[in-house]
mmCIF file of C-alpha atoms and ligand atoms in Angstrom:
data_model
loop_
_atom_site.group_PDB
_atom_site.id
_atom_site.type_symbol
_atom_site.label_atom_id
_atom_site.label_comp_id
_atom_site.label_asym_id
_atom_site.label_seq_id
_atom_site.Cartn_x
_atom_site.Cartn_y
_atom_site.Cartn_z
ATOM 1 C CA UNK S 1 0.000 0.000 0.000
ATOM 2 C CA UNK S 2 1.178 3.781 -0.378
ATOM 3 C CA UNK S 3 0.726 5.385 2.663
ATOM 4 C CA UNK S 4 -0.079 3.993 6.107
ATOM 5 C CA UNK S 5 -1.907 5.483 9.414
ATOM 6 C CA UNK S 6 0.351 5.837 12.440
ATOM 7 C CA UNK S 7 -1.487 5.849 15.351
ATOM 8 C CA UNK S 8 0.761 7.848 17.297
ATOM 9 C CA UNK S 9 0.014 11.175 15.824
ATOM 10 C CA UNK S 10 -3.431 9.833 14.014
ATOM 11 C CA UNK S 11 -1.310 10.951 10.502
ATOM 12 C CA UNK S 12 -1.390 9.488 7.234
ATOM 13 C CA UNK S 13 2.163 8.940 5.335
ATOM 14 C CA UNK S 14 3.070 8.412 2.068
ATOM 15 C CA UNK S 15 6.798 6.711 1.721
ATOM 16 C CA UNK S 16 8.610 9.743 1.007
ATOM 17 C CA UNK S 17 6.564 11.748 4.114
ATOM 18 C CA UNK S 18 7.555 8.670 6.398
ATOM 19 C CA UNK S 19 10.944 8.719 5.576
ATOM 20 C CA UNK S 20 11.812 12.492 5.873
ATOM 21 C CA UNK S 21 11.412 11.682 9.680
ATOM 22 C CA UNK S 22 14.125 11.060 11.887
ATOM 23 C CA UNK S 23 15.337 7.441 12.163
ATOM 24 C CA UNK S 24 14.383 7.527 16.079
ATOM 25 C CA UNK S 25 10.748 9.142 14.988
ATOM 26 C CA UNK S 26 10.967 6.269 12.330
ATOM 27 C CA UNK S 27 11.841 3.605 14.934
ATOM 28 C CA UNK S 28 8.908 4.159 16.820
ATOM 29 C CA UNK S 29 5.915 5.101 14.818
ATOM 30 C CA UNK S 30 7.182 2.075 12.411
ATOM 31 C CA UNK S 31 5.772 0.215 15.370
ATOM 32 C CA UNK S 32 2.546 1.821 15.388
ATOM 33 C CA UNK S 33 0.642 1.581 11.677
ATOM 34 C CA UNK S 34 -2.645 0.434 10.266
ATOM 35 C CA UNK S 35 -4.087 0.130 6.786
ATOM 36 C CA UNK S 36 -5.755 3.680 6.624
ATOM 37 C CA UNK S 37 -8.890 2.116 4.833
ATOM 38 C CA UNK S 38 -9.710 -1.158 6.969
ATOM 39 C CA UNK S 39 -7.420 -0.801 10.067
ATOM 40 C CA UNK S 40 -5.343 -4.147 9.137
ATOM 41 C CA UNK S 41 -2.081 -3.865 11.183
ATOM 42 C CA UNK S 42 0.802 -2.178 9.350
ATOM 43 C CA UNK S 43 4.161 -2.365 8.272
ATOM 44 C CA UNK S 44 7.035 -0.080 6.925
ATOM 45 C CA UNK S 45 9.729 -2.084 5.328
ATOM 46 C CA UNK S 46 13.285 -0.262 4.537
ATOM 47 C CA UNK S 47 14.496 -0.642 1.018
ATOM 48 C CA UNK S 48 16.678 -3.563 0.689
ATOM 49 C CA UNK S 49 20.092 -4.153 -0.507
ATOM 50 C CA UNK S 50 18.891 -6.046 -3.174
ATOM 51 C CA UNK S 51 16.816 -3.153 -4.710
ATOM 52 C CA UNK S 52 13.736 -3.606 -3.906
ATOM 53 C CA UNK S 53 11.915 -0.242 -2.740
ATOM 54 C CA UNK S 54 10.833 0.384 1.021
ATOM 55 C CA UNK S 55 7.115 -0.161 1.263
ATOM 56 C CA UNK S 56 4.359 -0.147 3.673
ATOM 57 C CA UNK S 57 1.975 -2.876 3.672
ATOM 58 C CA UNK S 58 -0.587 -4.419 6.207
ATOM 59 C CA UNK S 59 -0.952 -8.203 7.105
ATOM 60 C CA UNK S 60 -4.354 -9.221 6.593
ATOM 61 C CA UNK S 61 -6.398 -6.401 4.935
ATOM 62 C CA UNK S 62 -10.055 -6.769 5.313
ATOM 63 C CA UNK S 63 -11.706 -8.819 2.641
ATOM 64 C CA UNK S 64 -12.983 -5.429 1.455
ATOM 65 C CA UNK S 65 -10.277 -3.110 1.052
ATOM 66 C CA UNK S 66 -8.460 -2.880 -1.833
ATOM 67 C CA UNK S 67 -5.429 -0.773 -0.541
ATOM 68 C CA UNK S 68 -3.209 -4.081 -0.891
ATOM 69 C CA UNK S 69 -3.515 -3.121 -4.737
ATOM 70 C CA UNK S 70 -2.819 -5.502 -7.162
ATOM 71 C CA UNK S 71 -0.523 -7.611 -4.762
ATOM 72 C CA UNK S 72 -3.728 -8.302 -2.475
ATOM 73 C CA UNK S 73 -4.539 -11.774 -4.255
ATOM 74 C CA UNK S 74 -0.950 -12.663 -3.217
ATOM 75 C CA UNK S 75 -1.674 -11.411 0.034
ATOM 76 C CA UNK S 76 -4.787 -13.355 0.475
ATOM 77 C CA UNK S 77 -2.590 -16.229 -1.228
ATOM 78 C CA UNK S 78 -2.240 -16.773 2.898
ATOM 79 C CA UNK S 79 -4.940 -19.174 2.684
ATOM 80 C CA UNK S 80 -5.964 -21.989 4.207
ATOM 81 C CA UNK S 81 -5.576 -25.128 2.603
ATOM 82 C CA UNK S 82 -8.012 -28.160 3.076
ATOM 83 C CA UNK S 83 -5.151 -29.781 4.893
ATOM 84 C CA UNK S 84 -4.553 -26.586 7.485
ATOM 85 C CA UNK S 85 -8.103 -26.183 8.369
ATOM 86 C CA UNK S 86 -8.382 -27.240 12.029
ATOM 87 C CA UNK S 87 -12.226 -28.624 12.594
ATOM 88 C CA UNK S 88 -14.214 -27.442 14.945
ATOM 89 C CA UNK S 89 -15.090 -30.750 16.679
ATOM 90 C CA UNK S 90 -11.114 -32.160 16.813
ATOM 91 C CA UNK S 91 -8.746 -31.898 20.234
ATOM 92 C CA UNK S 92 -5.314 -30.349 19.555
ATOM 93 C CA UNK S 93 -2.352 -31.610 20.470
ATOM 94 C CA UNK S 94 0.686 -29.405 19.646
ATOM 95 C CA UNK S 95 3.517 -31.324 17.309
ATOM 96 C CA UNK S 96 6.477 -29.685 18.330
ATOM 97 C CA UNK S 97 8.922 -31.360 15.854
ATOM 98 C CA UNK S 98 9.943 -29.608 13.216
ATOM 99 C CA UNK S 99 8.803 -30.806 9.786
ATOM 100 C CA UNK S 100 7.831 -34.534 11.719
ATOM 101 C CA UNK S 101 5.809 -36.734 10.055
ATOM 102 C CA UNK S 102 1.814 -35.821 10.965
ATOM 103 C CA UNK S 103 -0.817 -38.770 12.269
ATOM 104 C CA UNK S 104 -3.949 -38.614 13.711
ATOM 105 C CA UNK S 105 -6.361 -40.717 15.451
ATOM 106 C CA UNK S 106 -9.967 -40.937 16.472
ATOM 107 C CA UNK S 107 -10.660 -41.681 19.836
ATOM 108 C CA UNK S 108 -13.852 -42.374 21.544
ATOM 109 C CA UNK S 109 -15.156 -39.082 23.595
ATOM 110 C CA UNK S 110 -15.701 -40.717 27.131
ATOM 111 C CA UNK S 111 -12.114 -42.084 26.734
ATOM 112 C CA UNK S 112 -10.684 -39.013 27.290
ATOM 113 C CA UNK S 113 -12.333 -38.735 30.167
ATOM 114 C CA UNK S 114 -8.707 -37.693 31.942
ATOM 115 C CA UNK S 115 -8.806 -34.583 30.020
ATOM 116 C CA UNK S 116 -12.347 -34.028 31.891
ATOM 117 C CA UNK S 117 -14.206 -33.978 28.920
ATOM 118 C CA UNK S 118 -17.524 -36.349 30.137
ATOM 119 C CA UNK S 119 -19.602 -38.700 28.100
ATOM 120 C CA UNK S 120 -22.699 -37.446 26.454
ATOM 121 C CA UNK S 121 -25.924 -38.270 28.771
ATOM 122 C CA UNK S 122 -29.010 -39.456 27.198
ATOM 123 C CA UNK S 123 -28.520 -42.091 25.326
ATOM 124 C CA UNK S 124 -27.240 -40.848 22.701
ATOM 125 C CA UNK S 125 -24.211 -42.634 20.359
ATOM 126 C CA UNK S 126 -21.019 -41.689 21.533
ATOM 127 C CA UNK S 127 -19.882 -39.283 19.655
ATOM 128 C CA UNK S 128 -16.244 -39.650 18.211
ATOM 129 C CA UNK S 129 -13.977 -36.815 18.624
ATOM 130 C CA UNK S 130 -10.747 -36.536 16.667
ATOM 131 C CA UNK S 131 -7.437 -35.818 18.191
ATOM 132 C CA UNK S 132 -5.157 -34.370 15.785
ATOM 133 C CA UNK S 133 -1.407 -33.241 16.068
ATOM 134 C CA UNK S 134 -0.742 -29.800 14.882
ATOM 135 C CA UNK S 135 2.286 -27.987 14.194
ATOM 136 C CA UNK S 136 2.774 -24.568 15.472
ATOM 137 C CA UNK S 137 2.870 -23.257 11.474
ATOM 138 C CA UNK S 138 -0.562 -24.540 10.942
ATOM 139 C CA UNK S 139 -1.462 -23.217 14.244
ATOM 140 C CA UNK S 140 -0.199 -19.319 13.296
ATOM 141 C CA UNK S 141 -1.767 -19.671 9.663
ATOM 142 C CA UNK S 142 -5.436 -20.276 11.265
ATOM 143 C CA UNK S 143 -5.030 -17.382 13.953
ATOM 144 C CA UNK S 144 -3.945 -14.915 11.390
ATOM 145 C CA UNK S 145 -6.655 -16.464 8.438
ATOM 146 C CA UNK S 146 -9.259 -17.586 10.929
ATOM 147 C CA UNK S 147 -11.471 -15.370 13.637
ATOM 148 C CA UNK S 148 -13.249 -18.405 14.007
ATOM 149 C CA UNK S 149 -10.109 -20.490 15.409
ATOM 150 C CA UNK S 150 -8.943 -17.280 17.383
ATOM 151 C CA UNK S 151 -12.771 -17.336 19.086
ATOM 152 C CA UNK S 152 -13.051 -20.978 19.316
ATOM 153 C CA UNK S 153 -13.881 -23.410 22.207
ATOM 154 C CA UNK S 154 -12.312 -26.269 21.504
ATOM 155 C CA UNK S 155 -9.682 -27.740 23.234
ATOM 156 C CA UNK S 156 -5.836 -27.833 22.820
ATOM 157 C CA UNK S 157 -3.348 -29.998 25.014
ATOM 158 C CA UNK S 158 -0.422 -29.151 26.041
ATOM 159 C CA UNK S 159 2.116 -29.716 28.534
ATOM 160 C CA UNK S 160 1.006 -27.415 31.362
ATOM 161 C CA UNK S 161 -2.805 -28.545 30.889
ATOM 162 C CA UNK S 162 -6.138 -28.422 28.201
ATOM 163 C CA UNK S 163 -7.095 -25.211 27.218
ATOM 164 C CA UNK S 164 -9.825 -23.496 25.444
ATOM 165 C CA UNK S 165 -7.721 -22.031 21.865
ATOM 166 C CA UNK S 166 -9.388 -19.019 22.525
ATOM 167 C CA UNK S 167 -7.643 -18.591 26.383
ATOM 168 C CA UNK S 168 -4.955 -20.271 25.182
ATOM 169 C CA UNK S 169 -3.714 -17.987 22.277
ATOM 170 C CA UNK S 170 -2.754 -14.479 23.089
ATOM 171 C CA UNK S 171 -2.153 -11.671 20.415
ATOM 172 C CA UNK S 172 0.549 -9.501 21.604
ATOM 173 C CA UNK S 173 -1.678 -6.634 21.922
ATOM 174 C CA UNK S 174 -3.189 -8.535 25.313
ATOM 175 C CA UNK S 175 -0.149 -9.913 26.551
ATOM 176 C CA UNK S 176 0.039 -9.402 30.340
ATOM 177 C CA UNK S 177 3.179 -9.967 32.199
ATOM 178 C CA UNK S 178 2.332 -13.067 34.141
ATOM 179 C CA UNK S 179 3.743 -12.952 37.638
ATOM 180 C CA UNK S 180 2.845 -17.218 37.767
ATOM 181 C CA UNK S 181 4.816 -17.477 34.468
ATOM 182 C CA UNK S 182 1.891 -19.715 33.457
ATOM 183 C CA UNK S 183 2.611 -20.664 29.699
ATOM 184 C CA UNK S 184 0.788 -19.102 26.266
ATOM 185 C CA UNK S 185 0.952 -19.120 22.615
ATOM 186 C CA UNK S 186 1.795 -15.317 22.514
ATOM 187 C CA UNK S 187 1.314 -14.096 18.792
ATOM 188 C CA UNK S 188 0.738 -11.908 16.364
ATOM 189 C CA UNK S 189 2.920 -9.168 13.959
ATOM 190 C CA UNK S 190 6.344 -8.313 13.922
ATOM 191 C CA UNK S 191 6.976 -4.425 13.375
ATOM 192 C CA UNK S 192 10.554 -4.745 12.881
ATOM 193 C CA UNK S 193 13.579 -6.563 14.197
ATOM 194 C CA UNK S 194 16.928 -6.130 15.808
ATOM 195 C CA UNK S 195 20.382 -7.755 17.258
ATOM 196 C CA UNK S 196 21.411 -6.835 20.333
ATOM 197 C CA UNK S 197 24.599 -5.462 21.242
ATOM 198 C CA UNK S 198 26.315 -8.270 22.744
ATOM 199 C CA UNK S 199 28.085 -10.786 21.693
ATOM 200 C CA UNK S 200 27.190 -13.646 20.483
ATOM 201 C CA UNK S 201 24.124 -11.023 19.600
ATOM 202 C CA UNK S 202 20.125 -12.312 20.689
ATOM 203 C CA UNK S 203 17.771 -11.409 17.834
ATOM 204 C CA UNK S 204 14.888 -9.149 18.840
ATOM 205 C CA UNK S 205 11.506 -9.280 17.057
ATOM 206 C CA UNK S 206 9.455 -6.468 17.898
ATOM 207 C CA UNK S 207 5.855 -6.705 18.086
ATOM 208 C CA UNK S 208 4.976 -3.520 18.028
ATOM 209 C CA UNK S 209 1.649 -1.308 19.239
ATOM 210 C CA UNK S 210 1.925 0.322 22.879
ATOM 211 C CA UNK S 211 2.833 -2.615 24.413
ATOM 212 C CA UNK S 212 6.684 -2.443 23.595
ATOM 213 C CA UNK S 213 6.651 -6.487 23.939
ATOM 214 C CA UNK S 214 9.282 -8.371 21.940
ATOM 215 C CA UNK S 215 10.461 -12.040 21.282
ATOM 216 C CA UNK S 216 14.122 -12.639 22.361
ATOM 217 C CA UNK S 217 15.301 -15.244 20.330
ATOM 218 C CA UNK S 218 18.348 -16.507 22.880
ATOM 219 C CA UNK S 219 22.012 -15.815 20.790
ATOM 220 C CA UNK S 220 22.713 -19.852 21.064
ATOM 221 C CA UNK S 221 19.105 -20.583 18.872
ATOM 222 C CA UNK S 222 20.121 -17.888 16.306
ATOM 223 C CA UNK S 223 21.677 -19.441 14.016
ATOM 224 C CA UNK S 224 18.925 -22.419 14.115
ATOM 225 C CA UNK S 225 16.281 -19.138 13.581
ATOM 226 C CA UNK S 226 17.847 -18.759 10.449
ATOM 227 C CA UNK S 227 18.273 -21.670 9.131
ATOM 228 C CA UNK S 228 14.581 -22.880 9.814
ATOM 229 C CA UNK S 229 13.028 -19.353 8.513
ATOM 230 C CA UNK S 230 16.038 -18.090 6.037
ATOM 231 C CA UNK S 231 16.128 -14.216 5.247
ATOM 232 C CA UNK S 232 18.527 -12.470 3.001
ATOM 233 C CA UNK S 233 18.469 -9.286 5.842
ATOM 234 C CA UNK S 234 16.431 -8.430 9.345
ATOM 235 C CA UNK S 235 14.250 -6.127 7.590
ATOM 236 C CA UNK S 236 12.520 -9.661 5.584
ATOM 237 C CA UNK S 237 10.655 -9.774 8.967
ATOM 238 C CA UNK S 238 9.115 -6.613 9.227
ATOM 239 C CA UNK S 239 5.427 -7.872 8.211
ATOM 240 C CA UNK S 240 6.139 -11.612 9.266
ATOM 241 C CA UNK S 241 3.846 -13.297 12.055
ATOM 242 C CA UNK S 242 5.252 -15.464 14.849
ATOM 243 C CA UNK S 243 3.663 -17.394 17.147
ATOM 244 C CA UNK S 244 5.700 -18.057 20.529
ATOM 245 C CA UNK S 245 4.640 -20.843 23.320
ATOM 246 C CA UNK S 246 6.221 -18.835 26.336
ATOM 247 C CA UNK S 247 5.623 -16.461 29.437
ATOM 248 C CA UNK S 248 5.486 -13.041 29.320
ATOM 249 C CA UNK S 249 8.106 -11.325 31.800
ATOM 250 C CA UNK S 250 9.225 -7.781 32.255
ATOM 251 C CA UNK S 251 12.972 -6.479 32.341
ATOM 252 C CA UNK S 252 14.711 -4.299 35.175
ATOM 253 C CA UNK S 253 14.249 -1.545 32.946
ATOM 254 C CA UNK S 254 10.289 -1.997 32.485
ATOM 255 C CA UNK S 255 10.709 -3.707 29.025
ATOM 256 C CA UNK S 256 8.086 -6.826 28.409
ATOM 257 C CA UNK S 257 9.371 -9.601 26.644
ATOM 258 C CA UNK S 258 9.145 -13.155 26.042
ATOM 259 C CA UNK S 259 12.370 -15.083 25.752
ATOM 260 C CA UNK S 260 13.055 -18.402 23.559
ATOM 261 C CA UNK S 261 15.349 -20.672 24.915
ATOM 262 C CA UNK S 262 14.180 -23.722 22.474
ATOM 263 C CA UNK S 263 13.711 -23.438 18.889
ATOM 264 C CA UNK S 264 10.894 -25.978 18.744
ATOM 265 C CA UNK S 265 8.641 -23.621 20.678
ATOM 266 C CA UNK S 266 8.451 -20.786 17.821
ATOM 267 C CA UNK S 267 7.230 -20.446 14.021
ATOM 268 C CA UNK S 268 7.106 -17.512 11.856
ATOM 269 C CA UNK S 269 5.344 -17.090 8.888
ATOM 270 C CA UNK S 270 6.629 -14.200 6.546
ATOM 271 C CA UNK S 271 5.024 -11.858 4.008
ATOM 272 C CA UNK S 272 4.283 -13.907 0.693
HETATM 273 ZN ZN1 LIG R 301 -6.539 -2.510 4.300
#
């Protein structure tokens, strides 16, 4: 899109507008744009070394607004396919390996009566409900494409308990800092991202809004980052989604974030 809303000032830029600011002024209203036509969270994007020109765009646009131009079938590319569509009526259990083979069984509701989930009374035939595995990718793609998932009852199982998706899943926006450390799957936009200044360097994704909450990716996991989600430079994840199972906690200096010691516990899923 051409220009984008930052909510700081309530102002609409157009590239060149955006970019007459000062880098600090850049560094912190790029953390704070919407589509100005349907509100979709924004983007700015600097121009990379391999050419291509520093953009704005917003990740999804409503299904009405046509400010994603001609790219917004690409955009909307981020569909679901059959395969990714998690059903209503199925438990989740998380698949935390990487790329593992997927399986899932059927099991008789009643028999999982150690998740507390009872029998139906009256007579009626049991009903089957499905237990499926689930990768974390295929869980990001249906919060993002999905306000039906992100509202949804059913139940996901993980290590700390069974959970409702819809208590389960937190978009940054509503992340708390957690004094019980209890564990969520913390997701949603990345505005922009950063090393730190130490050495071996941690990799910072920013999430952006008022919160000021970022994922610390820990400096030993970078290099597996990486690998598992390549990018030519840090600015490829301006626009990307990641979805983190973690605790919220808040630095000396007031700063929220949510740190990743294991590699298995976050995906990302970047602009098409
Ligand atoms: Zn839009």
């Amino acid at each position: 899109m051409d220009v984008a809303l930052c909510t700081i000032n309530n102002t609409v830029y157009d590239i060149a507008g955006f970019e007459a600011l000062s880098p600090k002024c850049i560094g912190v209203m790029r953390r704070n744009l919407l589509c100005p036509r349907c509100m979709g969270p924004g983007f700015y994007r600097k121009a990379a070394r391999s050419g291509q020109a520093s953009c704005f765009g917003a990740r999804p646009h409503a299904e009405f607004c046509d400010m994603g131009g001609p790219q917004s079938a690409t955009n909307r590319g981020d569909t679901l396919d059959q395969d990714d569509v998690v059903n209503r009526g199925e438990r989740i259990e998380v698949d935390f390996a990487f790329g593992a083979p997927l399986h899932h069984h059927a099991v008789e509701e009643g028999a999982g009566a150690a998740y507390g989930v009872g029998r139906q009374s009256g007579g009626q035939a049991a009903q089957r409900t499905q237990t499926r595995h689930r990768r974390l990718s295929t869980l990001l793609k249906n919060l993002i494409l999905s306000e039906d998932f992100r509202r949804s009852e059913q139940l996901i199982s993980v290590e700390s308990g069974l959970f409702k998706v819809r208590d389960f899943f937190v978009p940054f926006a509503q992340a708390e800092v957690d004094e019980l450390e209890r564990m969520r799957g913390y997701w949603g936009l990345i505005s922009d991202a950063a090393q730190s200044g130490d050495q071996p360097p941690s990799l910072w994704l920013n999430t952006g809004g008022r919160q000021d909450l970022s994922v610390v990716v820990d400096s030993s996991l970078v290099d597996d980052f990486t690998q598992r989600f390549p990018i030519h430079e840090l600015e490829d994840l301006a626009g990307a989604y990641v979805l983190v199972f973690g605790c919220v906690r808040v630095s000396k200096n007031a700063k929220k974030y949510i740190a990743v010691h294991d590699i298995s516990r976050i995906t990302l899923n970047k602009t098409p």
